[in-house]
mmCIF file of C-alpha atoms in Angstrom:
data_model
loop_
_atom_site.group_PDB
_atom_site.id
_atom_site.type_symbol
_atom_site.label_atom_id
_atom_site.label_comp_id
_atom_site.label_asym_id
_atom_site.label_seq_id
_atom_site.Cartn_x
_atom_site.Cartn_y
_atom_site.Cartn_z
ATOM 1 C CA UNK A 1 12.945 -6.170 -20.473
ATOM 2 C CA UNK A 2 14.178 -3.952 -17.249
ATOM 3 C CA UNK A 3 12.236 -3.633 -14.208
ATOM 4 C CA UNK A 4 13.541 -1.179 -11.860
ATOM 5 C CA UNK A 5 12.652 -1.434 -8.262
ATOM 6 C CA UNK A 6 12.996 1.974 -6.412
ATOM 7 C CA UNK A 7 13.575 1.337 -2.729
ATOM 8 C CA UNK A 8 15.246 -1.991 -3.633
ATOM 9 C CA UNK A 9 16.978 -2.170 -0.339
ATOM 10 C CA UNK A 10 13.607 -2.605 1.564
ATOM 11 C CA UNK A 11 13.197 -5.987 3.540
ATOM 12 C CA UNK A 12 10.121 -6.350 1.391
ATOM 13 C CA UNK A 13 12.199 -6.914 -1.884
ATOM 14 C CA UNK A 14 12.800 -10.690 -1.221
ATOM 15 C CA UNK A 15 8.974 -10.880 -1.568
ATOM 16 C CA UNK A 16 9.078 -8.974 -4.810
ATOM 17 C CA UNK A 17 11.922 -11.584 -6.050
ATOM 18 C CA UNK A 18 9.578 -14.637 -4.899
ATOM 19 C CA UNK A 19 6.795 -13.167 -6.988
ATOM 20 C CA UNK A 20 9.345 -13.065 -9.972
ATOM 21 C CA UNK A 21 10.249 -16.524 -9.585
ATOM 22 C CA UNK A 22 6.473 -17.386 -9.756
ATOM 23 C CA UNK A 23 6.102 -15.485 -12.893
ATOM 24 C CA UNK A 24 9.401 -16.522 -14.789
ATOM 25 C CA UNK A 25 7.417 -18.119 -17.691
ATOM 26 C CA UNK A 26 6.346 -14.676 -18.602
ATOM 27 C CA UNK A 27 9.262 -12.472 -17.271
ATOM 28 C CA UNK A 28 12.226 -14.655 -18.023
ATOM 29 C CA UNK A 29 15.169 -12.752 -19.392
ATOM 30 C CA UNK A 30 14.412 -9.591 -17.622
ATOM 31 C CA UNK A 31 16.902 -7.442 -15.781
ATOM 32 C CA UNK A 32 15.798 -6.476 -12.300
ATOM 33 C CA UNK A 33 17.631 -3.210 -11.103
ATOM 34 C CA UNK A 34 17.456 -2.769 -7.336
ATOM 35 C CA UNK A 35 18.050 1.081 -6.457
ATOM 36 C CA UNK A 36 18.191 2.524 -3.205
ATOM 37 C CA UNK A 37 20.313 5.282 -1.138
ATOM 38 C CA UNK A 38 21.021 2.654 1.607
ATOM 39 C CA UNK A 39 24.296 1.193 0.332
ATOM 40 C CA UNK A 40 24.441 -1.388 3.068
ATOM 41 C CA UNK A 41 21.240 -3.017 3.035
ATOM 42 C CA UNK A 42 21.289 -2.690 -0.898
ATOM 43 C CA UNK A 43 24.234 -4.951 -0.897
ATOM 44 C CA UNK A 44 22.537 -7.503 1.405
ATOM 45 C CA UNK A 45 19.196 -7.671 -0.573
ATOM 46 C CA UNK A 46 21.081 -7.609 -4.021
ATOM 47 C CA UNK A 47 23.372 -10.487 -2.737
ATOM 48 C CA UNK A 48 20.326 -12.417 -1.391
ATOM 49 C CA UNK A 49 18.175 -11.897 -4.594
ATOM 50 C CA UNK A 50 20.916 -13.184 -6.869
ATOM 51 C CA UNK A 51 21.338 -16.365 -4.600
ATOM 52 C CA UNK A 52 17.553 -16.835 -4.769
ATOM 53 C CA UNK A 53 17.460 -16.554 -8.412
ATOM 54 C CA UNK A 54 20.664 -18.739 -8.885
ATOM 55 C CA UNK A 55 19.049 -21.467 -6.430
ATOM 56 C CA UNK A 56 15.983 -21.842 -8.814
ATOM 57 C CA UNK A 57 18.097 -21.663 -11.846
ATOM 58 C CA UNK A 58 15.830 -18.636 -12.946
ATOM 59 C CA UNK A 59 16.704 -16.610 -16.083
ATOM 60 C CA UNK A 60 16.921 -13.135 -14.314
ATOM 61 C CA UNK A 61 19.712 -10.726 -13.861
ATOM 62 C CA UNK A 62 20.034 -8.665 -10.644
ATOM 63 C CA UNK A 63 21.730 -5.507 -10.802
ATOM 64 C CA UNK A 64 22.029 -2.743 -8.313
ATOM 65 C CA UNK A 65 22.608 0.895 -8.040
ATOM 66 C CA UNK A 66 22.699 3.998 -5.708
ATOM 67 C CA UNK A 67 21.637 6.266 -8.666
ATOM 68 C CA UNK A 68 18.155 6.767 -9.722
ATOM 69 C CA UNK A 69 18.906 7.868 -13.308
ATOM 70 C CA UNK A 70 20.759 4.651 -13.817
ATOM 71 C CA UNK A 71 17.915 2.579 -12.426
ATOM 72 C CA UNK A 72 15.446 4.328 -14.722
ATOM 73 C CA UNK A 73 17.410 4.308 -18.062
ATOM 74 C CA UNK A 74 15.777 2.124 -20.523
ATOM 75 C CA UNK A 75 13.409 0.423 -17.707
ATOM 76 C CA UNK A 76 10.091 -0.934 -19.067
ATOM 77 C CA UNK A 77 8.568 -1.230 -15.611
ATOM 78 C CA UNK A 78 9.228 0.848 -12.565
ATOM 79 C CA UNK A 79 8.036 -0.550 -9.200
ATOM 80 C CA UNK A 80 8.154 2.196 -6.354
ATOM 81 C CA UNK A 81 8.324 1.173 -2.755
ATOM 82 C CA UNK A 82 10.112 4.098 -1.214
ATOM 83 C CA UNK A 83 9.679 5.411 2.357
ATOM 84 C CA UNK A 84 10.790 9.152 2.692
ATOM 85 C CA UNK A 85 12.546 9.554 5.835
ATOM 86 C CA UNK A 86 12.602 5.988 6.672
ATOM 87 C CA UNK A 87 11.035 4.577 9.855
ATOM 88 C CA UNK A 88 12.348 7.436 12.015
ATOM 89 C CA UNK A 89 9.973 9.834 9.874
ATOM 90 C CA UNK A 90 7.192 7.200 10.322
ATOM 91 C CA UNK A 91 7.504 7.039 14.029
ATOM 92 C CA UNK A 92 7.001 10.751 14.466
ATOM 93 C CA UNK A 93 3.692 10.446 12.341
ATOM 94 C CA UNK A 94 2.545 7.850 15.102
ATOM 95 C CA UNK A 95 3.754 9.715 17.947
ATOM 96 C CA UNK A 96 2.706 13.164 17.447
ATOM 97 C CA UNK A 97 -0.985 12.390 16.875
ATOM 98 C CA UNK A 98 -1.130 10.232 19.981
ATOM 99 C CA UNK A 99 0.332 13.116 21.788
ATOM 100 C CA UNK A 100 -2.600 15.218 20.747
ATOM 101 C CA UNK A 101 -5.199 12.704 21.514
ATOM 102 C CA UNK A 102 -5.546 11.022 18.003
ATOM 103 C CA UNK A 103 -4.944 7.604 16.658
ATOM 104 C CA UNK A 104 -1.391 7.495 15.511
ATOM 105 C CA UNK A 105 -1.285 5.190 12.275
ATOM 106 C CA UNK A 106 1.110 5.029 9.151
ATOM 107 C CA UNK A 107 -1.434 5.850 6.562
ATOM 108 C CA UNK A 108 -4.725 6.636 7.951
ATOM 109 C CA UNK A 109 -5.581 10.163 9.640
ATOM 110 C CA UNK A 110 -3.099 12.561 10.456
ATOM 111 C CA UNK A 111 -0.155 10.318 10.323
ATOM 112 C CA UNK A 112 -1.102 9.309 6.754
ATOM 113 C CA UNK A 113 -1.404 12.922 5.797
ATOM 114 C CA UNK A 114 2.090 13.839 6.800
ATOM 115 C CA UNK A 115 3.171 10.619 5.165
ATOM 116 C CA UNK A 116 1.559 12.065 1.947
ATOM 117 C CA UNK A 117 3.131 15.372 2.354
ATOM 118 C CA UNK A 118 6.781 13.591 2.037
ATOM 119 C CA UNK A 119 5.848 10.994 -0.573
ATOM 120 C CA UNK A 120 4.064 13.174 -2.860
ATOM 121 C CA UNK A 121 7.085 15.344 -4.067
ATOM 122 C CA UNK A 122 9.361 12.415 -4.460
ATOM 123 C CA UNK A 123 6.864 10.702 -6.513
ATOM 124 C CA UNK A 124 6.410 13.741 -8.985
ATOM 125 C CA UNK A 125 10.045 13.799 -9.221
ATOM 126 C CA UNK A 126 10.399 10.382 -9.902
ATOM 127 C CA UNK A 127 7.751 10.567 -12.841
ATOM 128 C CA UNK A 128 9.518 13.618 -14.144
ATOM 129 C CA UNK A 129 12.615 11.376 -14.375
ATOM 130 C CA UNK A 130 10.634 8.825 -15.880
ATOM 131 C CA UNK A 131 9.457 10.800 -18.546
ATOM 132 C CA UNK A 132 13.028 11.726 -19.618
ATOM 133 C CA UNK A 133 14.761 8.331 -19.144
ATOM 134 C CA UNK A 134 12.175 5.722 -19.793
ATOM 135 C CA UNK A 135 9.160 7.499 -21.186
ATOM 136 C CA UNK A 136 7.237 4.427 -22.275
ATOM 137 C CA UNK A 137 7.761 2.523 -18.612
ATOM 138 C CA UNK A 138 4.716 1.933 -16.651
ATOM 139 C CA UNK A 139 4.983 2.954 -12.946
ATOM 140 C CA UNK A 140 3.573 0.276 -10.279
ATOM 141 C CA UNK A 141 3.309 2.287 -7.162
ATOM 142 C CA UNK A 142 3.590 0.646 -3.517
ATOM 143 C CA UNK A 143 4.754 3.873 -2.031
ATOM 144 C CA UNK A 144 2.240 4.824 0.503
ATOM 145 C CA UNK A 145 -0.255 6.291 1.058
ATOM 146 C CA UNK A 146 -0.985 4.821 -2.265
ATOM 147 C CA UNK A 147 -4.167 6.358 -3.103
ATOM 148 C CA UNK A 148 -3.040 9.690 -2.221
ATOM 149 C CA UNK A 149 0.230 9.452 -4.227
ATOM 150 C CA UNK A 150 -1.880 8.273 -7.320
ATOM 151 C CA UNK A 151 -4.293 11.285 -7.080
ATOM 152 C CA UNK A 152 -0.938 13.551 -7.043
ATOM 153 C CA UNK A 153 0.608 11.740 -9.927
ATOM 154 C CA UNK A 154 -2.387 11.601 -12.057
ATOM 155 C CA UNK A 155 -3.283 15.508 -11.340
ATOM 156 C CA UNK A 156 0.354 16.031 -12.446
ATOM 157 C CA UNK A 157 -0.516 14.720 -15.945
ATOM 158 C CA UNK A 158 1.434 11.318 -15.804
ATOM 159 C CA UNK A 159 -1.058 8.473 -16.398
ATOM 160 C CA UNK A 160 0.978 5.435 -16.768
ATOM 161 C CA UNK A 161 0.566 4.595 -13.030
ATOM 162 C CA UNK A 162 -1.050 1.490 -11.557
ATOM 163 C CA UNK A 163 -1.285 2.139 -7.718
ATOM 164 C CA UNK A 164 -1.509 -1.144 -5.733
ATOM 165 C CA UNK A 165 -1.975 -2.154 -1.965
ATOM 166 C CA UNK A 166 -1.717 -5.777 -0.832
ATOM 167 C CA UNK A 167 -4.591 -5.345 1.968
ATOM 168 C CA UNK A 168 -7.508 -6.638 -0.325
ATOM 169 C CA UNK A 169 -4.929 -9.357 -1.567
ATOM 170 C CA UNK A 170 -4.270 -10.027 2.056
ATOM 171 C CA UNK A 171 -7.785 -10.279 3.028
ATOM 172 C CA UNK A 172 -8.227 -12.785 0.117
ATOM 173 C CA UNK A 173 -5.370 -14.784 1.398
ATOM 174 C CA UNK A 174 -6.974 -15.152 4.733
ATOM 175 C CA UNK A 175 -10.251 -16.034 3.346
ATOM 176 C CA UNK A 176 -8.712 -18.791 1.157
ATOM 177 C CA UNK A 177 -6.967 -20.084 4.229
ATOM 178 C CA UNK A 178 -10.391 -20.223 6.162
ATOM 179 C CA UNK A 179 -11.865 -22.082 3.146
ATOM 180 C CA UNK A 180 -8.876 -24.222 2.975
ATOM 181 C CA UNK A 181 -8.648 -23.499 -0.735
ATOM 182 C CA UNK A 182 -5.879 -21.758 -2.987
ATOM 183 C CA UNK A 183 -6.763 -18.000 -2.683
ATOM 184 C CA UNK A 184 -6.167 -17.245 -6.278
ATOM 185 C CA UNK A 185 -9.479 -19.317 -6.820
ATOM 186 C CA UNK A 186 -11.439 -16.526 -5.077
ATOM 187 C CA UNK A 187 -12.776 -13.776 -7.027
ATOM 188 C CA UNK A 188 -13.261 -10.795 -4.749
ATOM 189 C CA UNK A 189 -15.226 -7.405 -5.216
ATOM 190 C CA UNK A 190 -13.839 -4.526 -3.222
ATOM 191 C CA UNK A 191 -15.556 -1.139 -2.991
ATOM 192 C CA UNK A 192 -14.134 2.200 -1.365
ATOM 193 C CA UNK A 193 -10.772 3.879 -1.212
ATOM 194 C CA UNK A 194 -7.586 2.738 -0.225
ATOM 195 C CA UNK A 195 -7.444 1.638 3.426
ATOM 196 C CA UNK A 196 -11.252 2.920 3.645
ATOM 197 C CA UNK A 197 -13.367 0.226 2.138
ATOM 198 C CA UNK A 198 -14.694 -3.344 2.255
ATOM 199 C CA UNK A 199 -15.004 -6.679 0.356
ATOM 200 C CA UNK A 200 -18.791 -6.928 -1.042
ATOM 201 C CA UNK A 201 -18.278 -10.384 -2.448
ATOM 202 C CA UNK A 202 -15.731 -13.316 -2.388
ATOM 203 C CA UNK A 203 -16.714 -16.011 -4.682
ATOM 204 C CA UNK A 204 -15.339 -19.532 -4.860
ATOM 205 C CA UNK A 205 -16.365 -21.451 -8.032
ATOM 206 C CA UNK A 206 -19.015 -18.813 -8.732
ATOM 207 C CA UNK A 207 -20.498 -19.012 -5.274
ATOM 208 C CA UNK A 208 -20.326 -16.056 -2.828
ATOM 209 C CA UNK A 209 -18.824 -17.042 0.438
ATOM 210 C CA UNK A 210 -19.565 -13.984 2.372
ATOM 211 C CA UNK A 211 -22.924 -15.278 3.641
ATOM 212 C CA UNK A 212 -21.064 -18.225 5.306
ATOM 213 C CA UNK A 213 -18.457 -15.941 6.805
ATOM 214 C CA UNK A 214 -21.519 -13.841 8.227
ATOM 215 C CA UNK A 215 -22.974 -16.904 9.736
ATOM 216 C CA UNK A 216 -19.803 -17.404 11.888
ATOM 217 C CA UNK A 217 -19.783 -13.615 13.154
ATOM 218 C CA UNK A 218 -22.330 -14.309 15.781
ATOM 219 C CA UNK A 219 -20.192 -16.275 18.025
ATOM 220 C CA UNK A 220 -16.828 -14.341 17.000
ATOM 221 C CA UNK A 221 -18.543 -10.940 17.755
ATOM 222 C CA UNK A 222 -17.732 -11.987 21.343
ATOM 223 C CA UNK A 223 -14.113 -12.442 21.067
ATOM 224 C CA UNK A 224 -12.108 -9.573 22.418
ATOM 225 C CA UNK A 225 -9.798 -7.581 20.212
ATOM 226 C CA UNK A 226 -9.276 -7.485 16.710
ATOM 227 C CA UNK A 227 -11.523 -10.676 15.876
ATOM 228 C CA UNK A 228 -14.369 -9.376 17.724
ATOM 229 C CA UNK A 229 -14.409 -6.127 16.348
ATOM 230 C CA UNK A 230 -14.240 -7.401 12.648
ATOM 231 C CA UNK A 231 -16.982 -9.939 13.315
ATOM 232 C CA UNK A 232 -19.289 -7.155 14.681
ATOM 233 C CA UNK A 233 -18.686 -4.790 11.613
ATOM 234 C CA UNK A 234 -19.352 -7.714 9.465
ATOM 235 C CA UNK A 235 -22.512 -8.351 11.260
ATOM 236 C CA UNK A 236 -23.361 -4.612 11.245
ATOM 237 C CA UNK A 237 -22.576 -3.879 7.289
ATOM 238 C CA UNK A 238 -22.913 -7.229 5.865
ATOM 239 C CA UNK A 239 -19.704 -6.840 4.083
ATOM 240 C CA UNK A 240 -16.074 -7.942 5.098
ATOM 241 C CA UNK A 241 -14.599 -4.519 6.257
ATOM 242 C CA UNK A 242 -11.120 -3.232 5.509
ATOM 243 C CA UNK A 243 -9.385 -3.841 8.955
ATOM 244 C CA UNK A 244 -8.607 -0.205 8.875
ATOM 245 C CA UNK A 245 -12.308 0.675 9.446
ATOM 246 C CA UNK A 246 -11.613 -0.315 13.022
ATOM 247 C CA UNK A 247 -9.897 2.962 13.467
ATOM 248 C CA UNK A 248 -13.108 4.693 12.488
ATOM 249 C CA UNK A 249 -15.700 2.589 14.373
ATOM 250 C CA UNK A 250 -13.523 1.671 17.559
ATOM 251 C CA UNK A 251 -11.468 4.996 17.876
ATOM 252 C CA UNK A 252 -11.501 5.339 21.508
ATOM 253 C CA UNK A 253 -10.604 1.792 22.274
ATOM 254 C CA UNK A 254 -7.772 1.543 19.905
ATOM 255 C CA UNK A 255 -6.489 4.972 21.115
ATOM 256 C CA UNK A 256 -6.520 3.735 24.775
ATOM 257 C CA UNK A 257 -4.538 0.484 23.529
ATOM 258 C CA UNK A 258 -2.111 2.703 21.679
ATOM 259 C CA UNK A 259 -1.420 4.769 24.734
ATOM 260 C CA UNK A 260 -0.760 1.669 26.888
ATOM 261 C CA UNK A 261 1.845 0.454 24.241
ATOM 262 C CA UNK A 262 5.296 1.207 25.082
ATOM 263 C CA UNK A 263 6.486 1.783 21.556
ATOM 264 C CA UNK A 264 4.733 2.582 18.265
ATOM 265 C CA UNK A 265 4.802 0.151 15.308
ATOM 266 C CA UNK A 266 7.570 2.111 13.628
ATOM 267 C CA UNK A 267 9.835 1.864 16.927
ATOM 268 C CA UNK A 268 8.945 -1.859 17.060
ATOM 269 C CA UNK A 269 10.105 -2.330 13.449
ATOM 270 C CA UNK A 270 13.359 -0.369 13.982
ATOM 271 C CA UNK A 271 14.198 -2.931 16.733
ATOM 272 C CA UNK A 272 13.001 -5.960 14.516
ATOM 273 C CA UNK A 273 14.531 -5.227 11.004
ATOM 274 C CA UNK A 274 18.219 -5.396 12.097
ATOM 275 C CA UNK A 275 17.368 -8.955 12.989
ATOM 276 C CA UNK A 276 15.596 -9.517 9.572
ATOM 277 C CA UNK A 277 18.573 -8.122 7.832
ATOM 278 C CA UNK A 278 20.950 -10.361 9.734
ATOM 279 C CA UNK A 279 18.886 -13.326 8.650
ATOM 280 C CA UNK A 280 18.991 -12.043 5.002
ATOM 281 C CA UNK A 281 22.738 -11.741 5.271
ATOM 282 C CA UNK A 282 23.112 -15.292 6.682
ATOM 283 C CA UNK A 283 20.753 -16.816 3.987
ATOM 284 C CA UNK A 284 22.648 -14.787 1.098
ATOM 285 C CA UNK A 285 25.618 -17.112 1.555
ATOM 286 C CA UNK A 286 23.471 -20.148 1.580
ATOM 287 C CA UNK A 287 23.218 -22.199 -1.649
ATOM 288 C CA UNK A 288 19.557 -22.250 -1.254
ATOM 289 C CA UNK A 289 18.167 -19.563 0.907
ATOM 290 C CA UNK A 290 15.357 -20.291 3.351
ATOM 291 C CA UNK A 291 13.885 -17.206 4.662
ATOM 292 C CA UNK A 292 12.472 -17.821 8.251
ATOM 293 C CA UNK A 293 12.149 -14.143 8.931
ATOM 294 C CA UNK A 294 10.937 -11.573 6.550
ATOM 295 C CA UNK A 295 8.985 -8.373 6.406
ATOM 296 C CA UNK A 296 5.221 -8.463 5.329
ATOM 297 C CA UNK A 297 3.276 -11.538 4.935
ATOM 298 C CA UNK A 298 4.201 -14.473 2.612
ATOM 299 C CA UNK A 299 3.187 -13.430 -0.920
ATOM 300 C CA UNK A 300 3.710 -9.675 -0.302
ATOM 301 C CA UNK A 301 5.296 -9.177 -3.743
ATOM 302 C CA UNK A 302 3.006 -11.351 -5.686
ATOM 303 C CA UNK A 303 0.359 -8.664 -6.471
ATOM 304 C CA UNK A 304 3.049 -6.122 -7.796
ATOM 305 C CA UNK A 305 4.559 -8.970 -10.001
ATOM 306 C CA UNK A 306 1.366 -10.184 -11.192
ATOM 307 C CA UNK A 307 0.467 -6.734 -12.333
ATOM 308 C CA UNK A 308 3.761 -6.406 -14.437
ATOM 309 C CA UNK A 309 3.305 -9.858 -15.691
ATOM 310 C CA UNK A 310 -0.409 -9.510 -16.745
ATOM 311 C CA UNK A 311 0.589 -6.137 -18.664
ATOM 312 C CA UNK A 312 3.594 -7.812 -20.314
ATOM 313 C CA UNK A 313 1.677 -11.089 -21.578
ATOM 314 C CA UNK A 314 -1.641 -8.941 -21.949
ATOM 315 C CA UNK A 315 -3.288 -11.455 -19.860
ATOM 316 C CA UNK A 316 -6.110 -9.105 -18.593
ATOM 317 C CA UNK A 317 -5.843 -10.642 -15.044
ATOM 318 C CA UNK A 318 -8.652 -9.568 -12.698
ATOM 319 C CA UNK A 319 -6.993 -7.674 -9.881
ATOM 320 C CA UNK A 320 -7.872 -5.103 -7.152
ATOM 321 C CA UNK A 321 -5.959 -1.850 -7.996
ATOM 322 C CA UNK A 322 -6.396 2.056 -7.453
ATOM 323 C CA UNK A 323 -7.179 4.212 -10.081
ATOM 324 C CA UNK A 324 -9.298 7.266 -11.216
ATOM 325 C CA UNK A 325 -13.009 6.442 -10.521
ATOM 326 C CA UNK A 326 -14.550 7.916 -13.719
ATOM 327 C CA UNK A 327 -18.047 6.752 -12.623
ATOM 328 C CA UNK A 328 -17.227 3.069 -11.396
ATOM 329 C CA UNK A 329 -18.512 4.216 -7.930
ATOM 330 C CA UNK A 330 -21.478 6.249 -8.479
ATOM 331 C CA UNK A 331 -21.525 8.134 -5.143
ATOM 332 C CA UNK A 332 -17.869 9.162 -5.354
ATOM 333 C CA UNK A 333 -16.314 11.845 -7.492
ATOM 334 C CA UNK A 334 -15.323 11.221 -10.907
ATOM 335 C CA UNK A 335 -11.656 12.155 -10.125
ATOM 336 C CA UNK A 336 -11.493 10.257 -6.883
ATOM 337 C CA UNK A 337 -8.949 7.460 -6.369
ATOM 338 C CA UNK A 338 -10.868 4.208 -5.801
ATOM 339 C CA UNK A 339 -9.871 0.669 -4.904
ATOM 340 C CA UNK A 340 -11.728 -1.752 -7.029
ATOM 341 C CA UNK A 341 -11.230 -4.733 -9.181
ATOM 342 C CA UNK A 342 -9.783 -4.086 -12.613
ATOM 343 C CA UNK A 343 -8.738 -6.035 -15.787
ATOM 344 C CA UNK A 344 -4.853 -5.414 -16.295
ATOM 345 C CA UNK A 345 -3.534 -5.291 -19.631
ATOM 346 C CA UNK A 346 -0.508 -3.565 -21.692
ATOM 347 C CA UNK A 347 -3.008 -0.795 -21.654
ATOM 348 C CA UNK A 348 -2.991 -0.646 -17.967
ATOM 349 C CA UNK A 349 -5.712 -1.253 -15.485
ATOM 350 C CA UNK A 350 -9.567 -0.847 -16.522
ATOM 351 C CA UNK A 351 -11.636 -0.451 -13.408
ATOM 352 C CA UNK A 352 -14.753 -2.562 -13.087
ATOM 353 C CA UNK A 353 -18.028 -1.493 -11.557
ATOM 354 C CA UNK A 354 -18.843 -3.393 -8.639
ATOM 355 C CA UNK A 355 -22.530 -4.523 -8.102
ATOM 356 C CA UNK A 356 -24.288 -4.171 -4.935
ATOM 357 C CA UNK A 357 -24.975 -1.368 -2.297
ATOM 358 C CA UNK A 358 -23.161 -0.514 0.780
ATOM 359 C CA UNK A 359 -24.672 0.636 4.168
ATOM 360 C CA UNK A 360 -25.388 4.371 3.938
ATOM 361 C CA UNK A 361 -23.440 5.169 6.939
ATOM 362 C CA UNK A 362 -20.421 3.281 5.592
ATOM 363 C CA UNK A 363 -20.768 5.208 2.304
ATOM 364 C CA UNK A 364 -20.817 8.581 4.271
ATOM 365 C CA UNK A 365 -17.587 7.820 6.048
ATOM 366 C CA UNK A 366 -15.751 6.797 2.606
ATOM 367 C CA UNK A 367 -17.134 10.107 1.130
ATOM 368 C CA UNK A 368 -15.556 12.092 3.889
ATOM 369 C CA UNK A 369 -12.545 10.225 3.793
ATOM 370 C CA UNK A 370 -11.965 10.763 0.172
ATOM 371 C CA UNK A 371 -12.701 14.602 0.667
ATOM 372 C CA UNK A 372 -10.339 15.002 3.113
ATOM 373 C CA UNK A 373 -7.532 13.023 1.323
ATOM 374 C CA UNK A 374 -8.160 15.087 -2.039
ATOM 375 C CA UNK A 375 -7.755 18.163 -0.069
ATOM 376 C CA UNK A 376 -4.731 17.147 1.588
ATOM 377 C CA UNK A 377 -2.997 16.156 -1.749
ATOM 378 C CA UNK A 378 -3.944 19.777 -2.986
ATOM 379 C CA UNK A 379 -2.105 21.138 0.144
ATOM 380 C CA UNK A 380 0.945 18.911 -0.499
ATOM 381 C CA UNK A 381 1.149 19.886 -4.143
ATOM 382 C CA UNK A 382 0.962 23.620 -3.311
ATOM 383 C CA UNK A 383 2.814 23.381 0.135
ATOM 384 C CA UNK A 384 -0.342 25.284 1.595
ATOM 385 C CA UNK A 385 -0.295 25.145 5.275
ATOM 386 C CA UNK A 386 -3.907 26.363 5.608
ATOM 387 C CA UNK A 387 -5.163 23.984 2.979
ATOM 388 C CA UNK A 388 -3.386 21.228 5.255
ATOM 389 C CA UNK A 389 -5.257 22.490 8.305
ATOM 390 C CA UNK A 390 -8.695 22.152 6.379
ATOM 391 C CA UNK A 391 -7.868 18.735 5.167
ATOM 392 C CA UNK A 392 -6.837 17.655 8.725
ATOM 393 C CA UNK A 393 -10.123 19.096 10.191
ATOM 394 C CA UNK A 394 -12.190 17.190 7.521
ATOM 395 C CA UNK A 395 -10.820 13.979 8.566
ATOM 396 C CA UNK A 396 -13.125 11.713 10.645
ATOM 397 C CA UNK A 397 -10.006 11.053 12.976
ATOM 398 C CA UNK A 398 -9.434 14.534 14.022
ATOM 399 C CA UNK A 399 -12.045 15.943 16.326
ATOM 400 C CA UNK A 400 -11.908 19.766 16.136
ATOM 401 C CA UNK A 401 -10.137 22.719 14.504
ATOM 402 C CA UNK A 402 -7.612 23.568 17.289
ATOM 403 C CA UNK A 403 -6.501 19.849 17.212
ATOM 404 C CA UNK A 404 -6.298 20.125 13.309
ATOM 405 C CA UNK A 405 -4.042 23.267 13.730
ATOM 406 C CA UNK A 406 -1.879 21.751 16.331
ATOM 407 C CA UNK A 407 -1.389 18.514 14.314
ATOM 408 C CA UNK A 408 -0.228 20.467 11.119
ATOM 409 C CA UNK A 409 2.016 22.568 13.227
ATOM 410 C CA UNK A 410 3.650 19.904 15.133
ATOM 411 C CA UNK A 411 3.913 17.474 12.125
ATOM 412 C CA UNK A 412 5.318 19.990 9.764
ATOM 413 C CA UNK A 413 7.910 21.244 12.394
ATOM 414 C CA UNK A 414 8.963 17.717 13.450
ATOM 415 C CA UNK A 415 9.279 16.584 9.415
ATOM 416 C CA UNK A 416 10.273 20.067 8.078
ATOM 417 C CA UNK A 417 13.680 19.111 6.573
ATOM 418 C CA UNK A 418 11.678 16.542 4.380
ATOM 419 C CA UNK A 419 8.971 19.072 3.476
ATOM 420 C CA UNK A 420 10.737 21.872 1.414
ATOM 421 C CA UNK A 421 7.457 22.474 -0.610
ATOM 422 C CA UNK A 422 5.898 23.900 2.805
#
């Protein structure tokens, strides 16, 4: 078996290796091929990965390459975690909207639309190469914005894709910590689209724990900042909101906070990541690496690897993934990409209906975001500036037509070397 990791030099990759070590019983003997265009960081990550595997005596072979075709040839699974333009492009996605009075965020709103313009052409080329070099391989997509990427890939006719995001899994981990139980013992229901949805249930031994969590929301609602905002939305809607919903319901407060910050999140990461890679380089020399610094939360790679293991072993694991709606959420279009529980097997992910209702206002928000993102995917596929403006104007975080036009013009100009389709 061969698993190709595209974007293998990412600082997230050690988390993928940890996930592979946890699933060795299923995936032992696999070749893990790390592919990236960043030769320096690829060398660090490949060496660290080999050391992690050796330290556990695990039956994996780690290879690395700068050539996409070499990585794809003979692959059974392809895990994509690329960032076109790197953190420098992300910084522009965050800075330009702020300059025009909007939230500046990596995957949500104007910044997320710009990110999609860059990611979609690359992912379409990746799937074309897969059809030639590994036609039976399944694509596990972490490349953001994952919902828009999935829509573009599926619309192109490539259907062997399972798009994932570790946000619902991260919420499951936090709930497990609050309850002091293993997060894997929780069964969660998620409704919505990527980065715009909510957990409607979280069951432990068959009992929904969200009512207990709601009982705590009263006192927590008075806590300043993130915790208080999440608690207030929990009380308002009766479900555990995606943290990204804060951008929609506390727009002006968060915008003012962003304006007070000296650096964007991407600029912070550009300062921190060299330290992380230096730590990785040091640990790659140790007999038993211990990662004190890392990118992402512990367990980041678990979801991606669990998807692969469930497919390989036909386990039918219940996991939250992104896929074509096909009526699972009745109030969203059939062709929408939704983020809901699924059963994952060798045939891919079968999305599951989620019981219960959402607040009408929250549903209206999700519907509007989905429509805007669908239009933005069409703009990215066609390289259509006017369509991009229409999509931007439709998004709830963009206040008017004039700002939408300025956002599209400025983002396209700033990222033009990465956007040949426009």
